[in-house]
GROMACS .gro file of C-alpha atoms in nm:
model
  223
    1MET     CA    1   1.574   1.178  -1.843
    2ALA     CA    2   1.257   1.199  -1.635
    3THR     CA    3   1.264   1.397  -1.312
    4LEU     CA    4   1.084   1.302  -0.993
    5SER     CA    5   0.824   1.569  -1.071
    6ASP     CA    6   0.767   1.412  -1.414
    7ILE     CA    7   0.718   1.071  -1.255
    8GLU     CA    8   0.480   1.206  -0.990
    9ALA     CA    9   0.270   1.376  -1.258
   10ALA     CA   10   0.263   1.065  -1.478
   11LEU     CA   11   0.149   0.847  -1.188
   12ARG     CA   12  -0.114   1.093  -1.073
   13SER     CA   13  -0.261   1.127  -1.423
   14SER     CA   14  -0.297   0.748  -1.431
   15GLY     CA   15  -0.469   0.714  -1.093
   16LEU     CA   16  -0.175   0.632  -0.866
   17GLU     CA   17   0.046   0.842  -0.638
   18ALA     CA   18   0.423   0.855  -0.587
   19ARG     CA   19   0.477   0.729  -0.232
   20GLY     CA   20   0.840   0.813  -0.171
   21ALA     CA   21   1.171   0.726  -0.330
   22PHE     CA   22   1.528   0.633  -0.238
   23HIS     CA   23   1.865   0.546  -0.386
   24PRO     CA   24   1.912   0.170  -0.332
   25VAL     CA   25   2.222   0.034  -0.164
   26VAL     CA   26   2.346  -0.317  -0.101
   27GLY     CA   27   2.111  -0.484   0.144
   28ASP     CA   28   1.792  -0.311   0.028
   29GLY     CA   29   1.691  -0.614  -0.175
   30VAL     CA   30   1.630  -0.424  -0.499
   31PRO     CA   31   1.699  -0.662  -0.788
   32PRO     CA   32   1.950  -0.557  -1.055
   33LEU     CA   33   1.818  -0.416  -1.379
   34GLU     CA   34   1.830  -0.634  -1.691
   35VAL     CA   35   1.992  -0.341  -1.871
   36GLY     CA   36   2.228  -0.126  -1.667
   37GLY     CA   37   2.277  -0.354  -1.370
   38VAL     CA   38   2.255  -0.172  -1.038
   39ALA     CA   39   1.940   0.031  -0.975
   40GLY     CA   40   1.997   0.401  -0.919
   41THR     CA   41   1.655   0.508  -0.790
   42LEU     CA   42   1.341   0.332  -0.670
   43VAL     CA   43   1.010   0.522  -0.665
   44LEU     CA   44   0.719   0.361  -0.481
   45ALA     CA   45   0.371   0.395  -0.630
   46GLY     CA   46   0.044   0.347  -0.451
   47SER     CA   47  -0.273   0.509  -0.330
   48VAL     CA   48  -0.408   0.719  -0.044
   49GLY     CA   49  -0.765   0.670   0.074
   50ALA     CA   50  -0.994   0.657  -0.228
   51SER     CA   51  -0.745   0.823  -0.466
   52ALA     CA   52  -0.719   0.518  -0.695
   53TRP     CA   53  -1.068   0.376  -0.643
   54ALA     CA   54  -1.258   0.567  -0.915
   55PRO     CA   55  -0.978   0.528  -1.178
   56PHE     CA   56  -0.967   0.155  -1.100
   57LEU     CA   57  -1.344   0.115  -1.134
   58ARG     CA   58  -1.345   0.296  -1.469
   59ALA     CA   59  -1.075   0.068  -1.612
   60ARG     CA   60  -1.156  -0.254  -1.425
   61ARG     CA   61  -1.164  -0.576  -1.626
   62ASP     CA   62  -1.328  -0.908  -1.551
   63GLU     CA   63  -1.013  -1.094  -1.446
   64PRO     CA   64  -0.854  -1.251  -1.137
   65GLU     CA   65  -0.710  -1.000  -0.888
   66PRO     CA   66  -0.843  -0.703  -1.086
   67LEU     CA   67  -0.682  -0.432  -0.869
   68ASP     CA   68  -0.335  -0.589  -0.896
   69ARG     CA   69  -0.375  -0.632  -1.273
   70TRP     CA   70  -0.497  -0.275  -1.317
   71ALA     CA   71  -0.203  -0.138  -1.116
   72ALA     CA   72   0.039  -0.347  -1.323
   73ARG     CA   73  -0.103  -0.202  -1.647
   74VAL     CA   74  -0.088   0.154  -1.515
   75LEU     CA   75   0.269   0.113  -1.395
   76SER     CA   76   0.380  -0.049  -1.721
   77ALA     CA   77   0.243   0.247  -1.916
   78VAL     CA   78   0.417   0.498  -1.686
   79ALA     CA   79   0.740   0.298  -1.701
   80ASN     CA   80   0.735   0.306  -2.081
   81ARG     CA   81   0.691   0.683  -2.073
   82CYS     CA   82   0.959   0.747  -1.811
   83GLY     CA   83   1.217   0.478  -1.888
   84ALA     CA   84   1.175   0.257  -1.583
   85THR     CA   85   1.143  -0.107  -1.481
   86VAL     CA   86   0.831  -0.215  -1.290
   87LEU     CA   87   0.839  -0.423  -0.970
   88LEU     CA   88   0.518  -0.554  -0.813
   89PRO     CA   89   0.431  -0.688  -0.466
   90SER     CA   90   0.292  -1.000  -0.636
   91ASP     CA   91   0.627  -1.078  -0.802
   92GLY     CA   92   0.749  -1.400  -0.646
   93PRO     CA   93   0.804  -1.612  -0.458
   94PRO     CA   94   1.040  -1.498  -0.326
   95TYR     CA   95   0.847  -1.176  -0.273
   96LEU     CA   96   1.010  -0.837  -0.275
   97PRO     CA   97   1.042  -0.645   0.057
   98PHE     CA   98   0.792  -0.368  -0.020
   99GLN     CA   99   0.724  -0.289   0.345
  100ARG     CA  100   1.096  -0.244   0.410
  101TRP     CA  101   1.119  -0.021   0.103
  102ALA     CA  102   0.823   0.183   0.226
  103VAL     CA  103   0.992   0.250   0.560
  104ARG     CA  104   1.304   0.352   0.367
  105ALA     CA  105   1.118   0.579   0.124
  106ASP     CA  106   0.815   0.714   0.306
  107SER     CA  107   0.724   0.854   0.648
  108VAL     CA  108   0.566   0.530   0.769
  109HIS     CA  109   0.609   0.312   1.077
  110VAL     CA  110   0.484  -0.028   1.188
  111SER     CA  111   0.162   0.012   1.386
  112PRO     CA  112   0.034  -0.217   1.665
  113LEU     CA  113  -0.182  -0.386   1.399
  114GLY     CA  114   0.125  -0.471   1.193
  115LEU     CA  115   0.012  -0.235   0.915
  116LEU     CA  116   0.225   0.063   0.819
  117ILE     CA  117   0.088   0.389   0.957
  118HIS     CA  118   0.149   0.732   0.802
  119PRO     CA  119   0.138   1.050   1.017
  120ARG     CA  120  -0.118   1.208   0.779
  121PHE     CA  121  -0.294   0.919   0.606
  122GLY     CA  122  -0.310   0.685   0.903
  123LEU     CA  123  -0.372   0.324   0.797
  124TRP     CA  124  -0.564   0.417   0.481
  125HIS     CA  125  -0.298   0.390   0.215
  126ALA     CA  126  -0.134   0.119   0.006
  127TYR     CA  127   0.168   0.044  -0.210
  128ARG     CA  128   0.088  -0.103  -0.552
  129GLY     CA  129   0.431  -0.128  -0.710
  130ALA     CA  130   0.763   0.040  -0.773
  131LEU     CA  131   0.939   0.207  -1.064
  132VAL     CA  132   1.313   0.144  -1.079
  133PHE     CA  133   1.550   0.369  -1.273
  134ALA     CA  134   1.911   0.317  -1.367
  135GLU     CA  135   1.982   0.685  -1.300
  136ARG     CA  136   2.022   0.845  -0.958
  137LEU     CA  137   1.740   1.097  -0.972
  138GLY     CA  138   1.740   1.409  -0.759
  139LEU     CA  139   1.535   1.342  -0.444
  140PRO     CA  140   1.411   1.564  -0.162
  141ALA     CA  141   1.533   1.512   0.193
  142PRO     CA  142   1.356   1.212   0.349
  143ASP     CA  143   1.050   1.277   0.564
  144ARG     CA  144   1.132   1.144   0.909
  145ARG     CA  145   0.827   1.240   1.116
  146PRO     CA  146   0.783   1.016   1.421
  147SER     CA  147   0.518   0.748   1.440
  148PRO     CA  148   0.181   0.876   1.565
  149CYS     CA  149   0.154   0.551   1.761
  150ALA     CA  150   0.437   0.667   1.988
  151SER     CA  151   0.206   0.927   2.147
  152CYS     CA  152  -0.112   0.716   2.135
  153PHE     CA  153  -0.139   0.561   2.479
  154ASP     CA  154  -0.494   0.421   2.459
  155ARG     CA  155  -0.425   0.206   2.150
  156PRO     CA  156  -0.795   0.185   2.052
  157CYS     CA  157  -0.702  -0.025   1.749
  158LEU     CA  158  -0.612  -0.321   1.971
  159ALA     CA  159  -0.944  -0.314   2.157
  160ALA     CA  160  -1.180  -0.265   1.862
  161CYS     CA  161  -1.167  -0.610   1.700
  162PRO     CA  162  -1.475  -0.816   1.803
  163VAL     CA  163  -1.270  -1.138   1.810
  164SER     CA  164  -0.947  -0.987   1.950
  165ALA     CA  165  -0.755  -1.089   1.640
  166PHE     CA  166  -0.493  -0.818   1.703
  167THR     CA  167  -0.270  -0.833   2.006
  168THR     CA  168   0.076  -0.710   2.096
  169THR     CA  169   0.210  -1.053   1.996
  170GLY     CA  170   0.063  -1.070   1.644
  171TYR     CA  171  -0.243  -1.110   1.423
  172ASP     CA  172  -0.476  -1.411   1.432
  173ASP     CA  173  -0.593  -1.412   1.071
  174ALA     CA  174  -0.783  -1.739   1.121
  175ALA     CA  175  -1.002  -1.586   1.392
  176CYS     CA  176  -1.059  -1.279   1.176
  177ALA     CA  177  -1.160  -1.486   0.872
  178ALA     CA  178  -1.387  -1.715   1.074
  179HIS     CA  179  -1.572  -1.413   1.211
  180LEU     CA  180  -1.624  -1.274   0.862
  181TYR     CA  181  -1.730  -1.611   0.719
  182GLU     CA  182  -1.989  -1.660   0.994
  183GLY     CA  183  -2.182  -1.355   0.880
  184ALA     CA  184  -2.128  -1.167   1.206
  185GLY     CA  185  -1.867  -0.944   1.047
  186GLU     CA  186  -2.094  -0.706   0.855
  187PRO     CA  187  -1.975  -0.406   1.063
  188CYS     CA  188  -1.618  -0.508   0.977
  189PHE     CA  189  -1.700  -0.514   0.605
  190GLY     CA  190  -1.863  -0.173   0.624
  191ALA     CA  191  -1.572  -0.014   0.807
  192GLY     CA  192  -1.293  -0.191   0.623
  193CYS     CA  193  -1.187  -0.358   0.953
  194LEU     CA  194  -1.311  -0.220   1.285
  195ALA     CA  195  -0.961  -0.226   1.433
  196ARG     CA  196  -0.824  -0.022   1.145
  197ALA     CA  197  -1.116   0.222   1.164
  198ALA     CA  198  -1.060   0.275   1.538
  199CYS     CA  199  -0.729   0.451   1.473
  200PRO     CA  200  -0.782   0.828   1.511
  201VAL     CA  201  -0.514   0.917   1.254
  202GLY     CA  202  -0.618   0.996   0.897
  203ARG     CA  203  -0.988   0.918   0.938
  204GLU     CA  204  -1.073   1.154   0.654
  205HIS     CA  205  -0.896   0.907   0.424
  206GLN     CA  206  -1.096   0.602   0.539
  207TYR     CA  207  -1.221   0.380   0.257
  208GLY     CA  208  -1.586   0.405   0.156
  209PRO     CA  209  -1.812   0.100   0.204
  210ASP     CA  210  -1.764  -0.043  -0.146
  211GLN     CA  211  -1.387  -0.008  -0.136
  212ALA     CA  212  -1.373  -0.147   0.219
  213ARG     CA  213  -1.579  -0.454   0.122
  214PHE     CA  214  -1.368  -0.511  -0.188
  215HIS     CA  215  -1.050  -0.539   0.018
  216LEU     CA  216  -1.198  -0.765   0.284
  217ASP     CA  217  -1.346  -0.989   0.013
  218ALA     CA  218  -0.996  -1.010  -0.139
  219PHE     CA  219  -0.853  -1.103   0.202
  220LEU     CA  220  -1.098  -1.391   0.237
  221ARG     CA  221  -1.046  -1.506  -0.120
  222ASN     CA  222  -0.668  -1.518  -0.090
  223ARG     CA  223  -0.631  -1.691   0.245
   0.00000   0.00000   0.00000
């Protein structure tokens, strides 16, 4: 049986990172396994900053949603090695509650932008899938650091958007997209979202220009 250390190493060697784990209970929304029924452990997989960018570019194929497809292939290979079932954010509808799982598994909190913020990585991280095991693997004590937003009184993220798409009441994706479509959003493309880049937490993990543009292009394409 694979250990959490084995799984972390297998993910890292493939270009992804283990992003926390938990033992599912009723109400977590983890689907039952085809073989074995109730899931014993869920391990989230994802990326931090540019950690997956170079591995993705090396293995990228000419296909729709290339990053999602690459992550699915990587996770399938790791699952075969470790004896797991793969779950993906794109599975659905209905879609699986990955953000709720992240809060359960990782030291993340909902930021004023609606994105999950990590005390070390800030807003520059992502979840690409999950590995589900029938066994209850040994897990470390959960990391329960407080949200860095709780001590951030200026909230520069809310003031940085040129079209005020982010407010305390929600996100105006139509205004954001219109600004990008109009050609005035080049600074947004370069920064990977000016509001996101205004957050002082985890700036060393900010996406480079090519990675930032890739994600904003995907946002426009999938609206």
